[in-house]
Amino acid sequence: MSEVIDFEGKRIIIKKGDITLEDTDAIVNAANSSLMGGGGVDGAIHKAGGPEILEECKKIVAEIGRLPTGKAVITTAGCLKARFVIHTVGPIWHGGRDREEELLRSCYRESLLLAEKYGLKSIAFPSISTGAYRYPIVKASPIALKTVRDTIKDLKIEEVRFVLFTENDYAVYIENSKKIFQ
């Protein structure tokens, strides 16, 4: 299940799947601020990638402390097919009154800018904050899609994938992509 969108010479791919199996230059981890792994996509990435990811995360936390919401850092991808993991901390949903939209936009933008800084050409995103952090997918997906659309215009990144774990998430992203990339 996938949809490919050509956008100003770039490829946007929306697919149902498991982000830990993606062969992009980087995959994005919807991390918690401790960077120590957790549930959902965070736990899956740490488990599939092996201990190297956690070791690098520990070094980052020792250096900078907990990662603030909306910021991003990069580590090795360990045993994953991807070369790097970009860790970003999404906002916890509090009804939209706690700067959630701004912070979610920052997650996608900061991840893309970090990929650009490292010269990466392809990146795969999960749906950040829509699992344990309860950000409604119908609100989060347009933010994700618009932020990617607006950010990649000036970058050398050639391909952005949205890898959605459930059929419902995939359907919501497809529906919103038709409005945003028409």
PDB file of N, CA and C in Angstrom, residues 33-36 56-67:
ATOM      1  N   SER A  33      11.848  12.435  25.706  1.00  0.00           N
ATOM      2  CA  SER A  33      12.946  13.377  25.971  1.00  0.00           C
ATOM      3  C   SER A  33      14.171  12.738  26.614  1.00  0.00           C
ATOM      4  N   SER A  34      14.017  11.538  27.194  1.00  0.00           N
ATOM      5  CA  SER A  34      15.170  10.867  27.801  1.00  0.00           C
ATOM      6  C   SER A  34      16.028  10.154  26.764  1.00  0.00           C
ATOM      7  N   LEU A  35      15.476   9.933  25.550  1.00  0.00           N
ATOM      8  CA  LEU A  35      16.132   9.204  24.457  1.00  0.00           C
ATOM      9  C   LEU A  35      16.501   7.775  24.828  1.00  0.00           C
ATOM     10  N   MET A  36      15.885   7.225  25.843  1.00  0.00           N
ATOM     11  CA  MET A  36      16.254   5.894  26.321  1.00  0.00           C
ATOM     12  C   MET A  36      15.359   4.785  25.775  1.00  0.00           C
ATOM     13  N   GLU A  56      24.671   5.746  21.856  1.00  0.00           N
ATOM     14  CA  GLU A  56      24.821   7.112  21.345  1.00  0.00           C
ATOM     15  C   GLU A  56      23.832   8.062  22.004  1.00  0.00           C
ATOM     16  N   CYS A  57      22.621   7.580  22.247  1.00  0.00           N
ATOM     17  CA  CYS A  57      21.616   8.405  22.921  1.00  0.00           C
ATOM     18  C   CYS A  57      22.080   8.790  24.322  1.00  0.00           C
ATOM     19  N   LYS A  58      22.674   7.834  25.035  1.00  0.00           N
ATOM     20  CA  LYS A  58      23.191   8.115  26.390  1.00  0.00           C
ATOM     21  C   LYS A  58      24.257   9.207  26.351  1.00  0.00           C
ATOM     22  N   LYS A  59      25.125   9.163  25.344  1.00  0.00           N
ATOM     23  CA  LYS A  59      26.172  10.188  25.210  1.00  0.00           C
ATOM     24  C   LYS A  59      25.559  11.563  24.948  1.00  0.00           C
ATOM     25  N   ILE A  60      24.537  11.599  24.100  1.00  0.00           N
ATOM     26  CA  ILE A  60      23.875  12.871  23.790  1.00  0.00           C
ATOM     27  C   ILE A  60      23.233  13.449  25.046  1.00  0.00           C
ATOM     28  N   VAL A  61      22.516  12.611  25.798  1.00  0.00           N
ATOM     29  CA  VAL A  61      21.847  13.083  27.019  1.00  0.00           C
ATOM     30  C   VAL A  61      22.872  13.536  28.052  1.00  0.00           C
ATOM     31  N   ALA A  62      24.007  12.833  28.142  1.00  0.00           N
ATOM     32  CA  ALA A  62      25.062  13.238  29.079  1.00  0.00           C
ATOM     33  C   ALA A  62      25.608  14.621  28.708  1.00  0.00           C
ATOM     34  N   GLU A  63      25.616  14.907  27.419  1.00  0.00           N
ATOM     35  CA  GLU A  63      26.157  16.175  26.931  1.00  0.00           C
ATOM     36  C   GLU A  63      25.158  17.327  27.012  1.00  0.00           C
ATOM     37  N   ILE A  64      23.911  17.077  26.588  1.00  0.00           N
ATOM     38  CA  ILE A  64      22.944  18.187  26.487  1.00  0.00           C
ATOM     39  C   ILE A  64      21.768  18.092  27.451  1.00  0.00           C
ATOM     40  N   GLY A  65      21.640  16.983  28.156  1.00  0.00           N
ATOM     41  CA  GLY A  65      20.467  16.776  29.007  1.00  0.00           C
ATOM     42  C   GLY A  65      19.317  16.231  28.175  1.00  0.00           C
ATOM     43  N   ARG A  66      18.126  16.254  28.748  1.00  0.00           N
ATOM     44  CA  ARG A  66      16.950  15.745  28.047  1.00  0.00           C
ATOM     45  C   ARG A  66      16.703  16.569  26.785  1.00  0.00           C
ATOM     46  N   LEU A  67      16.240  15.900  25.734  1.00  0.00           N
ATOM     47  CA  LEU A  67      15.979  16.579  24.468  1.00  0.00           C
ATOM     48  C   LEU A  67      14.647  17.323  24.565  1.00  0.00           C
TER      49      LEU A  67
END
